[in-house]
XYZ file of C-alpha atoms in Angstrom:
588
model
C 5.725 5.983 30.376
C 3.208 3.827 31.501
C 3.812 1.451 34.797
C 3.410 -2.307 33.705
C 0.701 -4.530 35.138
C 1.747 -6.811 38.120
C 2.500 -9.704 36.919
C -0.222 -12.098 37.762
C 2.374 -14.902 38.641
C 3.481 -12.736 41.128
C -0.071 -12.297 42.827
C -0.222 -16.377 43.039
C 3.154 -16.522 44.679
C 1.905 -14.505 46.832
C -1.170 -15.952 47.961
C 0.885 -19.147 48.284
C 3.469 -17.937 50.030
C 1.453 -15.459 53.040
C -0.232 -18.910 53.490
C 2.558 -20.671 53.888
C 4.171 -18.189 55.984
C 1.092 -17.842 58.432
C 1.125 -21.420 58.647
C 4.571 -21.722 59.835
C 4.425 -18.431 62.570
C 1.480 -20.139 64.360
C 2.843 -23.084 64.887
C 5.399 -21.850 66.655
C 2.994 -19.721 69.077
C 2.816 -20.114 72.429
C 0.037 -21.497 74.324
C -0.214 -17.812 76.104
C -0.621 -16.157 72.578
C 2.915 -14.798 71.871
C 6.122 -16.055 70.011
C 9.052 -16.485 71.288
C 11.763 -14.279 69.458
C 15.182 -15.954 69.737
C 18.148 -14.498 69.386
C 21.244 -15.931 68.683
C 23.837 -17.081 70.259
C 27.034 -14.762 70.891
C 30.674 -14.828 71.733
C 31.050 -12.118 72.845
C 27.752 -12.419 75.346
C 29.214 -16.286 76.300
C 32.642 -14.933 77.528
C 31.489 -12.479 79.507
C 29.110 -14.844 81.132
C 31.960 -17.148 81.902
C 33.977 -14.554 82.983
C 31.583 -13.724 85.674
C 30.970 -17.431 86.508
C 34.638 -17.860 87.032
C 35.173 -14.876 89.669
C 32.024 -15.505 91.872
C 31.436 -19.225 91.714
C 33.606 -21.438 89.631
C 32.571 -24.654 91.395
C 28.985 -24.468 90.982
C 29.041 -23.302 87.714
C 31.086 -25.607 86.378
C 28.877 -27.555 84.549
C 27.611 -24.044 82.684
C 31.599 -23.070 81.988
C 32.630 -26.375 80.645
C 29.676 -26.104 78.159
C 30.292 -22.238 77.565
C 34.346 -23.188 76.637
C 33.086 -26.049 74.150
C 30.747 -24.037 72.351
C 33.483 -21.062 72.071
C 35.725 -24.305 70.804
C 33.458 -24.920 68.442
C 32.896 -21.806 67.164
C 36.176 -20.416 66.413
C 36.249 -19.017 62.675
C 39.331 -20.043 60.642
C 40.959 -16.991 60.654
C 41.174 -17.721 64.697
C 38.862 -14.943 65.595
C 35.351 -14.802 66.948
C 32.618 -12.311 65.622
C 29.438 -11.317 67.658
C 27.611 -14.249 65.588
C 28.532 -17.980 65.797
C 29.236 -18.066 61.936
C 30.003 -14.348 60.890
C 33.164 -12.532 59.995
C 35.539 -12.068 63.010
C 35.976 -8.587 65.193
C 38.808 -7.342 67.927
C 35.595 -7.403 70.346
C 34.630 -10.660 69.765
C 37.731 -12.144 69.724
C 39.386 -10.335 72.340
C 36.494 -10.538 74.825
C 36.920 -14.718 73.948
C 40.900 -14.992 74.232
C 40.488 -13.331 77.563
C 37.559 -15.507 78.726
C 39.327 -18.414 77.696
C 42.920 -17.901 79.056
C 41.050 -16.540 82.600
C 38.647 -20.136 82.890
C 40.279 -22.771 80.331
C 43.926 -21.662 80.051
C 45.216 -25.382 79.778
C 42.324 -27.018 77.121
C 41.724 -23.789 75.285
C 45.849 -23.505 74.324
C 46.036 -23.539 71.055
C 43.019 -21.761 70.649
C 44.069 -19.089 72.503
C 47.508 -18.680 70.393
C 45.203 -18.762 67.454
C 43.111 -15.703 68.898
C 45.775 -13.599 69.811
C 47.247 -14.130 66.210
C 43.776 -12.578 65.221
C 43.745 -9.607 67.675
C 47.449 -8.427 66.447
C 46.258 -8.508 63.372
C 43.706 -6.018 64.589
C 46.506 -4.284 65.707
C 47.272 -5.977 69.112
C 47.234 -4.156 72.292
C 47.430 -0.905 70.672
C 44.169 -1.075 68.888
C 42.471 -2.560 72.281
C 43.012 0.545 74.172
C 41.776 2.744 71.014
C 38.455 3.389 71.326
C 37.953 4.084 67.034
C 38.734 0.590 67.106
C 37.534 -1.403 69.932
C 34.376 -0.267 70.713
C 34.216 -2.149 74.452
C 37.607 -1.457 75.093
C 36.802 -1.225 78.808
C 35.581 -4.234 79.327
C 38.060 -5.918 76.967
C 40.870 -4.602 78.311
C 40.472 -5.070 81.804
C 39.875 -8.575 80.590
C 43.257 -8.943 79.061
C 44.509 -7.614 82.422
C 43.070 -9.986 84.636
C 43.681 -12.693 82.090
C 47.458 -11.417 82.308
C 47.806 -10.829 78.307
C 47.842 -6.842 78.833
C 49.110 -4.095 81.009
C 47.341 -1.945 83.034
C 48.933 1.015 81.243
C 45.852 3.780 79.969
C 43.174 1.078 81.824
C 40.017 3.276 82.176
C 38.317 3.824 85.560
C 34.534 3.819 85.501
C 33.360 6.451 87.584
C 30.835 5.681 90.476
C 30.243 9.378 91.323
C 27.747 8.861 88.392
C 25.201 7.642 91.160
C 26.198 11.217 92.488
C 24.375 12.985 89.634
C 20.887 14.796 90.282
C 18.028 12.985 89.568
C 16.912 14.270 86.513
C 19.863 13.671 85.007
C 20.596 10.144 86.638
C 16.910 9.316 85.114
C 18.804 10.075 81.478
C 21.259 7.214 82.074
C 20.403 4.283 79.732
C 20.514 0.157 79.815
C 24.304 0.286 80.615
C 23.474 2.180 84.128
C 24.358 -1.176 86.112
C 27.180 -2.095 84.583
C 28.744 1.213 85.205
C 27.406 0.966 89.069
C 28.584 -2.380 89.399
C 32.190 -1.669 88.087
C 32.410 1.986 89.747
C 31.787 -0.218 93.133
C 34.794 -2.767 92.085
C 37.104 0.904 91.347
C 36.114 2.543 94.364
C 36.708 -0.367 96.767
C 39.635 -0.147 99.394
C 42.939 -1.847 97.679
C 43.139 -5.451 99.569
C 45.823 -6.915 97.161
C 45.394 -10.447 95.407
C 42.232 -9.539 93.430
C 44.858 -9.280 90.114
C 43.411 -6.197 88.760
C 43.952 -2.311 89.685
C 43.126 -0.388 92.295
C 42.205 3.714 92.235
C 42.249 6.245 94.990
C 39.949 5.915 97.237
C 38.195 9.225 97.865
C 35.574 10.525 100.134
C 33.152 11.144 97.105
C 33.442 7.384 95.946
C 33.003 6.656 99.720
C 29.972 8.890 99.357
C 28.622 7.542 95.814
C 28.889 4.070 97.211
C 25.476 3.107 99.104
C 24.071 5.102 96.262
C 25.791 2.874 94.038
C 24.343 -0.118 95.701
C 20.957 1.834 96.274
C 20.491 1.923 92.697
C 21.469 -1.608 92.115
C 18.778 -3.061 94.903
C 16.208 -1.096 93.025
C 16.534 -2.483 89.791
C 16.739 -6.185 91.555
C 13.239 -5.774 92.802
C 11.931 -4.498 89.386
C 13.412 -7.308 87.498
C 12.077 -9.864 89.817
C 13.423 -13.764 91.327
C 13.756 -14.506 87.613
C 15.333 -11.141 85.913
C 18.570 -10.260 85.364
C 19.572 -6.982 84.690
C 18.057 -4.973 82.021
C 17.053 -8.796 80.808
C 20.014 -9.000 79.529
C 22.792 -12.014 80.746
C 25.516 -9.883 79.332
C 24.727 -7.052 81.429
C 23.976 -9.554 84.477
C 27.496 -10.570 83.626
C 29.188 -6.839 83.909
C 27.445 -7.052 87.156
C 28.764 -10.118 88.632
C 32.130 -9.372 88.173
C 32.136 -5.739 89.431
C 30.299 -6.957 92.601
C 32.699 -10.151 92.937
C 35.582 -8.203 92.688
C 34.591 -5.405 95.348
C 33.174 -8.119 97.547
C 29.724 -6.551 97.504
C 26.415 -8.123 97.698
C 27.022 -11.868 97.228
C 22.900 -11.799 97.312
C 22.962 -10.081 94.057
C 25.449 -11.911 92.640
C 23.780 -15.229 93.527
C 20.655 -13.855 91.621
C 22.727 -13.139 88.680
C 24.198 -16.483 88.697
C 20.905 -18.261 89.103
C 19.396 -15.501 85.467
C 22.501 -17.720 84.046
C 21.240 -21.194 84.530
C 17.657 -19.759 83.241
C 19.017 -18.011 80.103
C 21.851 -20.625 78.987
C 20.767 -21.645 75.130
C 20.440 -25.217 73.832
C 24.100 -24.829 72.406
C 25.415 -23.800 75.518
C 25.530 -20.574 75.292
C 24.372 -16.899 75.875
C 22.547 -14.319 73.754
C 23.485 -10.444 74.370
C 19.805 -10.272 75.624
C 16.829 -12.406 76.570
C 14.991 -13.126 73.531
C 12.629 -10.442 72.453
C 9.161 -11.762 72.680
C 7.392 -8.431 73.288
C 9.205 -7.511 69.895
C 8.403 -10.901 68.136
C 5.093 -10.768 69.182
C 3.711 -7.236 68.208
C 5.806 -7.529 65.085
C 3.770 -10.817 64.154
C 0.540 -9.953 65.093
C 0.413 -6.846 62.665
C 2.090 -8.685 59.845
C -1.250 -11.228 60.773
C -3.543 -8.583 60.508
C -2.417 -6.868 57.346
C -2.318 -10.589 55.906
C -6.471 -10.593 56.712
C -6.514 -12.530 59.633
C -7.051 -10.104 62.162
C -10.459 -11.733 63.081
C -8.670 -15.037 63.478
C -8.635 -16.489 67.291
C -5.270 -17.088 67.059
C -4.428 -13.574 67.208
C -7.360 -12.386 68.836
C -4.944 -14.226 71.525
C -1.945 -12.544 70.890
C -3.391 -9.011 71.438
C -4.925 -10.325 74.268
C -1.367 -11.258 75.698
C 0.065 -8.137 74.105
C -2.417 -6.159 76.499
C -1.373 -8.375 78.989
C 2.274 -7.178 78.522
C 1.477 -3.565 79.313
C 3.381 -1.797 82.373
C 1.109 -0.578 85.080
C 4.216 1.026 86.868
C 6.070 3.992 86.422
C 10.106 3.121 85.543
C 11.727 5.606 87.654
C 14.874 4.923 86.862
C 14.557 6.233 83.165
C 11.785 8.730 84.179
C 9.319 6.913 82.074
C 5.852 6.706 82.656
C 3.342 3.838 83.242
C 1.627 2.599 79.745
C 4.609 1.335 77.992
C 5.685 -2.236 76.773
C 9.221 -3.484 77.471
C 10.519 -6.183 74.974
C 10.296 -8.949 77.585
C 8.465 -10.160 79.809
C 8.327 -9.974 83.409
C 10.891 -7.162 83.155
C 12.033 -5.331 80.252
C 12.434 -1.735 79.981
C 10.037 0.401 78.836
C 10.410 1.835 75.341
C 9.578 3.673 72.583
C 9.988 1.066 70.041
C 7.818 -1.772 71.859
C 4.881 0.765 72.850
C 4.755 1.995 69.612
C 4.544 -1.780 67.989
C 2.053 -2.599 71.078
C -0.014 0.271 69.312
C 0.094 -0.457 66.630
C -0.568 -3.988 67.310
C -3.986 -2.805 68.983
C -4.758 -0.764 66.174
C -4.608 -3.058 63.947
C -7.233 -5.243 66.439
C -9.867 -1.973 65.451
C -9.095 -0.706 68.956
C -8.128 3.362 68.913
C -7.600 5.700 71.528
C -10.927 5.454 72.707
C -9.437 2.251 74.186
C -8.010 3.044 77.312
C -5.220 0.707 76.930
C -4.578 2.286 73.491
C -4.624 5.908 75.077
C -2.434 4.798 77.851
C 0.433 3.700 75.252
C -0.209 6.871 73.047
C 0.511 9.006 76.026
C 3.302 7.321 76.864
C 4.331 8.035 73.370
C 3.266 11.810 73.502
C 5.230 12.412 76.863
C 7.843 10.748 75.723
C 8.605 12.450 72.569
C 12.303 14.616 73.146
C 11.827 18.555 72.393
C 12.744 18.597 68.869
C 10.320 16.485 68.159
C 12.029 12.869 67.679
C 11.696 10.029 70.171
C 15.043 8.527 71.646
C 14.264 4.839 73.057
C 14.390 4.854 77.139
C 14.466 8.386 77.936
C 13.077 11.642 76.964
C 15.623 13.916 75.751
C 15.162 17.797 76.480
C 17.702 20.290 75.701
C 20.358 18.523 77.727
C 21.187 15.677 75.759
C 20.945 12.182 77.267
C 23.246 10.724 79.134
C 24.902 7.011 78.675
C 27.510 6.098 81.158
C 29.610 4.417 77.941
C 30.447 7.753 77.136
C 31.935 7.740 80.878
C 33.395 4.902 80.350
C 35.284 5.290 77.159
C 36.203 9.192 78.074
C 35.212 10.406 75.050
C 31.694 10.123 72.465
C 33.057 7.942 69.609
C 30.330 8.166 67.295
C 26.562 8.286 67.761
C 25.829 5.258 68.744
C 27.431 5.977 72.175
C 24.762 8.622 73.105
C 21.509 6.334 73.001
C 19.835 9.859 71.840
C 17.036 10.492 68.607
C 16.453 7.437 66.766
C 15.286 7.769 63.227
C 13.168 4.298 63.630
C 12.043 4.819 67.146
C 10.488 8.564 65.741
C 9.161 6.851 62.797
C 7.536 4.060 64.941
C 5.810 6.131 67.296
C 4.533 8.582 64.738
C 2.797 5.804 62.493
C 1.276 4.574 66.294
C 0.234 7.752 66.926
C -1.721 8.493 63.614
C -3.258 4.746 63.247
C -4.273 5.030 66.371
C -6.263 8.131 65.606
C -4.053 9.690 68.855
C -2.792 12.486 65.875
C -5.072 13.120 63.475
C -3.483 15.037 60.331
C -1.831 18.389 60.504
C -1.453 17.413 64.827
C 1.149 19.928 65.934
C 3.295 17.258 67.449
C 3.470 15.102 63.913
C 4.588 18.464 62.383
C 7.589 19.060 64.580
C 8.311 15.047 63.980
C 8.296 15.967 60.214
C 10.374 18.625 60.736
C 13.007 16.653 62.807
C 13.101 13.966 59.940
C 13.596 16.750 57.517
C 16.830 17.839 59.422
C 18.132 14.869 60.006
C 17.750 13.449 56.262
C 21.224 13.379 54.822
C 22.214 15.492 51.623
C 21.845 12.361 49.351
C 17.655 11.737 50.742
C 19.470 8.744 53.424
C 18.541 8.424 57.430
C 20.308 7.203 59.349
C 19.218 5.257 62.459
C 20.618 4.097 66.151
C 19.779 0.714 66.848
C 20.213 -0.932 63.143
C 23.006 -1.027 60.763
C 22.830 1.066 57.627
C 21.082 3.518 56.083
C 17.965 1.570 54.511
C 16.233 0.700 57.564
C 15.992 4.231 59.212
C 15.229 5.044 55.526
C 12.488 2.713 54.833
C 10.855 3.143 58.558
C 10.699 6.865 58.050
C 8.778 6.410 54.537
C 6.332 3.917 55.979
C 5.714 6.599 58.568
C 4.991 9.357 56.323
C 2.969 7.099 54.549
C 0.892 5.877 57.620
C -0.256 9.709 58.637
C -0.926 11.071 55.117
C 2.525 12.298 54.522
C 3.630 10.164 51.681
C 3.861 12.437 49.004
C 6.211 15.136 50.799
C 9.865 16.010 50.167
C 11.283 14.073 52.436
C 9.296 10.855 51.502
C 10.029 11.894 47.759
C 13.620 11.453 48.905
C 13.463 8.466 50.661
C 11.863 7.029 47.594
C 14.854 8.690 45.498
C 17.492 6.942 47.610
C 15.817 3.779 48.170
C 15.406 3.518 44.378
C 19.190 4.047 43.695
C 20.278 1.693 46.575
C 18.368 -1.559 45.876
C 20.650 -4.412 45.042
C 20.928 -6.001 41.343
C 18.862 -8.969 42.961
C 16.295 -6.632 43.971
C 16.770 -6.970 47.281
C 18.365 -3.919 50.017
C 21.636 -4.486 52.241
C 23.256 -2.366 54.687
C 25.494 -0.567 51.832
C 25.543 1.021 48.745
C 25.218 -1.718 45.823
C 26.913 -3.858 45.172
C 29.086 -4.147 48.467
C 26.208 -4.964 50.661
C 24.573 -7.947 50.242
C 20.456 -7.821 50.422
C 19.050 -8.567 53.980
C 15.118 -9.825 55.067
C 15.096 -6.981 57.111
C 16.210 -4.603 55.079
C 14.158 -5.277 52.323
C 10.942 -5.775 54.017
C 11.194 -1.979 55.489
C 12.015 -0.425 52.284
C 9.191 -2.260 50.477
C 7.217 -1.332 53.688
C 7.943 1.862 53.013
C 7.314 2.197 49.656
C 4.331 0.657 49.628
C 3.084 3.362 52.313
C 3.901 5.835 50.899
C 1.664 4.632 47.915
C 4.872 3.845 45.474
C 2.515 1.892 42.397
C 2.642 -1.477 43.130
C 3.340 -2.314 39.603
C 6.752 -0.607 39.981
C 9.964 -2.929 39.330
C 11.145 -1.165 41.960
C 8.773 -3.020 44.352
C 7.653 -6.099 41.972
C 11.387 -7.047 42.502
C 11.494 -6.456 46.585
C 8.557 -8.230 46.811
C 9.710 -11.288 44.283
C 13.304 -11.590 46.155
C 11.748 -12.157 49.715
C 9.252 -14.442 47.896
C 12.221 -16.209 46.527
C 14.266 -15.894 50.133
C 12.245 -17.878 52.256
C 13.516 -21.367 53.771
C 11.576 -24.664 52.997
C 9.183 -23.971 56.349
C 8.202 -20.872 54.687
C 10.240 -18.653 57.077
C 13.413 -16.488 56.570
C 16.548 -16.473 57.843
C 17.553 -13.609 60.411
C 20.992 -11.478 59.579
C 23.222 -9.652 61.902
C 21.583 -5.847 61.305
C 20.054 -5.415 65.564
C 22.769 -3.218 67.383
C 23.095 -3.678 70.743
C 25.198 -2.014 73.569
C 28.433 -0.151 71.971
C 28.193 -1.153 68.539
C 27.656 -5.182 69.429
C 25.503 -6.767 66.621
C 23.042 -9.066 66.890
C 20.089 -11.161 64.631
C 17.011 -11.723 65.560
C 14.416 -14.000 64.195
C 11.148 -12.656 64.426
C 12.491 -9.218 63.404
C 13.024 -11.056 59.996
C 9.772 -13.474 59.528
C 7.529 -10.164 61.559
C 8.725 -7.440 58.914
C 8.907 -9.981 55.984
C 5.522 -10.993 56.844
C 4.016 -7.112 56.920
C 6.084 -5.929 54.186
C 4.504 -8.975 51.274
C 0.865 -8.490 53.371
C 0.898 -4.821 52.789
C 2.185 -5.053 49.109
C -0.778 -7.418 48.371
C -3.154 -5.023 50.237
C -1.444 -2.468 47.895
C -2.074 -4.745 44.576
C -5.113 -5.927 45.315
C -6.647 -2.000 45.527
C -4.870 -1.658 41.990
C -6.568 -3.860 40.155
């Protein structure tokens, strides 16, 4: 049958809203050229901060804890739990993590809400379900907590091994974002028993005697990368797993110091702390193409923001991943270098008319091409060869709960870097290396035409991304697009948006439904489809009064911790309705 027209009241809308919405995003740019990206604030993030506060400095951070308990106060759902958001449903992390932080630093004011917590954590399944790994996904940090806090026993309390500073360097280069954290803690396991510290002690050995100025070696190394103003990996949670290892050994007050004074930089309006700085890198590229596919690309305004996104690029090799120089982090002075950022930043310059003949754009694309892992997918920090790559959580836990321990392939990531790589004119059709990346995709498409994906929840993300991928190098019209389009098609949501589950369970997301219209619209899906005349019309119809949208709880962060993001919304709602009017514009 015949597809229907679009309807022309949809075209208006629109026109009206891309206005509005460009409006809004520049006037929140910074002077520099970039947006912010803020993430929100998390409970989980905020009592580990205050944790750390309490052990190396209680005095001089007491202005920081008293506003870090309030804000947990505040913030406690009805059901007396905490999730990883302020206002979302409740988790045995989250609330755990909190009762712990609380009884350790407000034991007296925070009474009642600590009964109320531990209510919610039996519920969970108590003290059982901490230790289980299937159901408390930071159980080592939680339940050392709950020690130290005196709610738990040291019975089955992991030890975090510091001989992983031992390993050879290619492999140590393989250890991901949660490096320090296991460093920091293997120093606080490995340090001669002196009694009074309230939490356990382990053999000391002559190997942890040996892995222990590696330990610190390690530690120092990533201090001078990050800066006076870094924390580690950017991150205050992180800079918080730090702290306390390195209070609790006695080790490096310097460091700690450092940490303490990231704390004071990074503490929110509310009072509290994110899981990571805010993404600006991430907001910014993600903006600045939604611009340029909205026809301002010639616009001054984001003339500036490539300019800073240039700006942004690493000139440094990050040893302690093995990556190269060329890449973005997703913060600046000091993030990490990635596959996701460099592959926006590409794009990003791409979409500025700049290809590889640029040598900033040839930089990134081989630091995309030397990056990508031997079967021909792209994992975020590290290149994975045959070996896969290592993540001290799985170290730390004892055992590889589910995939999201190993921060291996990525779905997106793959997908992100092979749409940089072919706009940028880096891969031209038919390029050997986009072949094997088609072939990965094809294995790792699930029976029912689903991807899934590492670093956001649910299927129709990795989905999505991989279509708009296809679509972006000429591949649109294969069987794994055809696939993607299958399951997309059967998952959208009565209200014709996408959510993280089948319908009707999951309710419809920004992000989610801007990278399945994404990808349907690049893989050349008719514009006039319901299919996408419905996606497009619900994020038309989801936007807040300023013409923005609302961010949901779909990023996933270190061991399963969840987190929103709200540039990842406005950036991919923004490409997603400029690329479906690019689409219906070249239909009529």
């Amino acid at each position: 049958p015949d597809t229907p027209d679009i309807p022309d009241v949809l075209l208006a809308d629109l026109d009206r809203a891309l206005a509005r919405t460009t409006d809004a995003l520049f006037t929140l740019q910074r002077p520099d050229g970039s947006w912010e990206g803020r993430l929100s604030p998390s409970a989980p993030a905020t009592a580990d901060v205050l944790i750390a506060m309490h052990l190396a400095d209680p005095e001089g951070c007491r202005d920081l804890i008293e506003r870090g308990v309030s804000w947990l106060l505040r913030t406690q759902q009805e059901d007396g739990g905490w999730g990883d958001d302020a206002d979302t449903e409740s988790t045995l992390n989250g609330t755990a993590l909190t009762v712990a932080a609380l009884a350790l630093v407000a034991p007296d004011r925070a009474a009642g809400n600590i009964r109320r917590g531990w209510r919610r954590v039996e519920e969970f399944g108590g003290a059982e379900a901490v230790r289980d790994v299937e159901k408390c996904s930071l159980t080592v940090l939680v339940h050392f907590y709950l020690v130290l806090a005196g709610l738990m026993s040291e019975e089955g309390l992991l030890r975090v091994p510091i001989e992983l500073s031992l390993l050879p360097g290619p492999l140590r280069r393989k250890l991901t974002f949660a490096m320090p954290t296991a460093m920091a803690w293997g120093l606080m396991c490995a340090a001669p028993a002196e009694g009074g510290a309230g939490h356990r002690r382990w053999a000391r050995t002559a190997v942890n005697r040996a892995a222990t100025p590696r330990a610190i070696e390690y530690l120092d190394g990533l201090v001078g990368f990050e800066g006076p103003d870094g924390g580690f990996v950017e991150s205050p949670m992180m800079s918080a797993n730090v702290v306390i290892g390195l209070a609790l050994a006695r080790q490096r007050p310097d460091i700690v110091r450092h940490c303490l004074k990231y704390f004071r930089a990074t503490v929110k309006p509310e009072g509290a702390w994110s899981v990571t700085r805010d993404l600006e890198v991430d907001a910014t590229n993600f903006i600045t193409v939604g611009m340029q596919h909205a026809g301002l690309a010639d616009d001054p305004r984001v003339g500036n923001a490539v300019a800073w996104i240039r700006r942004a690029q690493r000139d440094e090799e990050f040893i302690w991943t093995g990556a190269p120089s060329g890449g973005w982090g997703w913060g600046l002075p000091s993030g990490w270098p990635n596959s996701g950022n460099t592959a926006d930043a590409v794009l990003a310059l791409s979409g500025a008319g700049h290809d590889v003949r640029d040598p900033q754009v040839r930089r990134g694309a081989d630091w995309l091409l030397r990056q990508q892992n031997h079967d021909g997918s792209w994992s975020c920090f590290a290149r994975v060869g045959r070996i896969a790559s290592l993540d001290p959580s799985f170290a730390m836990v004892g055992k590889a709960r589910s995939p999201k321990v190993l921060y291996g392939p990525c779905a997106v990531m793959s997908a992100e870097a092979v749409s940089a790589l072919g706009l940028s004119g880096a891969c031209p059709p038919g390029d050997p290396r986009l072949v094997r990346a088609y072939e990965w995709f094809k294995r790792v498409q699930r029976a029912d035409g689903g991807i899934d994906n590492k670093w956001y929840v649910g299927r129709v993300t990795g989905t999505g991304s991989v279509l708009r991928a296809l679509g972006d190098v000429g591949l649109g019209h294969t069987e794994v697009a055809r696939r993607c389009v299958s399951w997309l098609r059967l998952h959208q949501n009565p209200d014709g948006g996408w959510g993280r589950t089948a319908p009707p369970d999951g309710p419809s997301t920004v992000e989610e439904t801007s990278m399945a219209l994404l990808g349907l619209v690049a893989a050349g899906t008719d514009p006039a489809d319901p299919l996408l005349v419905r996606g497009a019309r619900w994020l038309i119809e989801h936007r807040n009064a300023d013409g923005l949208w609302s961010p949901s709880l779909v990023g996933v962060y270190f061991l399963e911790l969840l987190y929103r993001h709200d540039h990842t919304a406005n950036g991919y709602a923004l490409q997603a309705l400029a690329r479906y009017r690019e689409s219906a514009r070249r239909a009529l």
